[in-house]
């Protein structure tokens, strides 16, 4: 099964990326995921279910420890046409 995860971390800071945002980028870019897109207002990544779920676990733990006060996720199962 392939999954797509979309997420944001808060609080936002448009002047300088907060520590939790930098940690989120580090976690997602280090994970074995495909089609990673990290941006200031949202982030997406795709991959196998085990890899995505492991990255989500690490992302939650590390961004909360780095000062995130809210993390919003959406996870979608990809069909063959989406992959």
GROMACS .gro file of C-alpha atoms in nm:
model
   83
    1UNK     CA    1   0.000   0.000   0.000
    2UNK     CA    2   0.122   0.350  -0.085
    3UNK     CA    3   0.030   0.657   0.119
    4UNK     CA    4   0.049   1.032   0.075
    5UNK     CA    5   0.090   1.243   0.388
    6UNK     CA    6   0.027   1.615   0.403
    7UNK     CA    7   0.114   1.806   0.718
    8UNK     CA    8   0.177   2.143   0.878
    9UNK     CA    9   0.337   2.235   1.207
   10UNK     CA   10   0.257   2.542   1.412
   11UNK     CA   11   0.312   2.808   1.534
   12UNK     CA   12   0.398   2.981   1.208
   13UNK     CA   13   0.673   3.239   1.175
   14UNK     CA   14   0.698   3.402   0.834
   15UNK     CA   15   1.024   3.580   0.915
   16UNK     CA   16   1.228   3.280   1.025
   17UNK     CA   17   1.159   2.908   1.020
   18UNK     CA   18   1.098   2.789   1.378
   19UNK     CA   19   1.295   2.496   1.519
   20UNK     CA   20   1.000   2.256   1.484
   21UNK     CA   21   0.968   2.336   1.113
   22UNK     CA   22   1.338   2.268   1.057
   23UNK     CA   23   1.306   1.939   1.244
   24UNK     CA   24   1.003   1.841   1.035
   25UNK     CA   25   1.199   1.906   0.717
   26UNK     CA   26   1.492   1.702   0.849
   27UNK     CA   27   1.269   1.406   0.940
   28UNK     CA   28   1.084   1.398   0.608
   29UNK     CA   29   1.394   1.445   0.394
   30UNK     CA   30   1.581   1.170   0.585
   31UNK     CA   31   1.296   0.920   0.554
   32UNK     CA   32   1.284   0.676   0.263
   33UNK     CA   33   0.992   0.853   0.095
   34UNK     CA   34   0.913   0.955  -0.262
   35UNK     CA   35   0.792   1.287  -0.399
   36UNK     CA   36   0.885   1.495  -0.094
   37UNK     CA   37   0.771   1.857  -0.118
   38UNK     CA   38   0.853   2.081   0.179
   39UNK     CA   39   0.721   2.436   0.181
   40UNK     CA   40   0.635   2.721   0.418
   41UNK     CA   41   0.260   2.650   0.430
   42UNK     CA   42   0.242   2.274   0.389
   43UNK     CA   43   0.443   1.964   0.322
   44UNK     CA   44   0.372   1.644   0.132
   45UNK     CA   45   0.546   1.312   0.087
   46UNK     CA   46   0.457   0.975  -0.059
   47UNK     CA   47   0.586   0.627   0.001
   48UNK     CA   48   0.513   0.280   0.122
   49UNK     CA   49   0.282   0.254   0.422
   50UNK     CA   50   0.555   0.138   0.662
   51UNK     CA   51   0.788   0.421   0.560
   52UNK     CA   52   0.519   0.690   0.578
   53UNK     CA   53   0.390   0.572   0.915
   54UNK     CA   54   0.743   0.554   1.058
   55UNK     CA   55   0.811   0.908   0.933
   56UNK     CA   56   0.482   1.034   1.085
   57UNK     CA   57   0.576   0.879   1.421
   58UNK     CA   58   0.921   1.041   1.415
   59UNK     CA   59   0.776   1.370   1.296
   60UNK     CA   60   0.523   1.385   1.578
   61UNK     CA   61   0.775   1.300   1.847
   62UNK     CA   62   1.054   1.527   1.726
   63UNK     CA   63   0.849   1.834   1.629
   64UNK     CA   64   0.659   1.832   1.957
   65UNK     CA   65   0.991   1.809   2.141
   66UNK     CA   66   1.112   2.105   1.933
   67UNK     CA   67   0.827   2.339   2.024
   68UNK     CA   68   0.540   2.261   1.789
   69UNK     CA   69   0.207   2.338   1.954
   70UNK     CA   70  -0.011   2.196   1.676
   71UNK     CA   71   0.051   1.944   1.399
   72UNK     CA   72  -0.213   1.883   1.134
   73UNK     CA   73  -0.205   1.568   0.919
   74UNK     CA   74  -0.393   1.425   0.629
   75UNK     CA   75  -0.308   1.075   0.509
   76UNK     CA   76  -0.445   0.934   0.185
   77UNK     CA   77  -0.422   0.585   0.041
   78UNK     CA   78  -0.299   0.612  -0.317
   79UNK     CA   79  -0.454   0.412  -0.593
   80UNK     CA   80  -0.257   0.299  -0.895
   81UNK     CA   81  -0.358   0.613  -1.087
   82UNK     CA   82  -0.216   0.833  -0.806
   83UNK     CA   83   0.118   0.657  -0.774
   0.00000   0.00000   0.00000
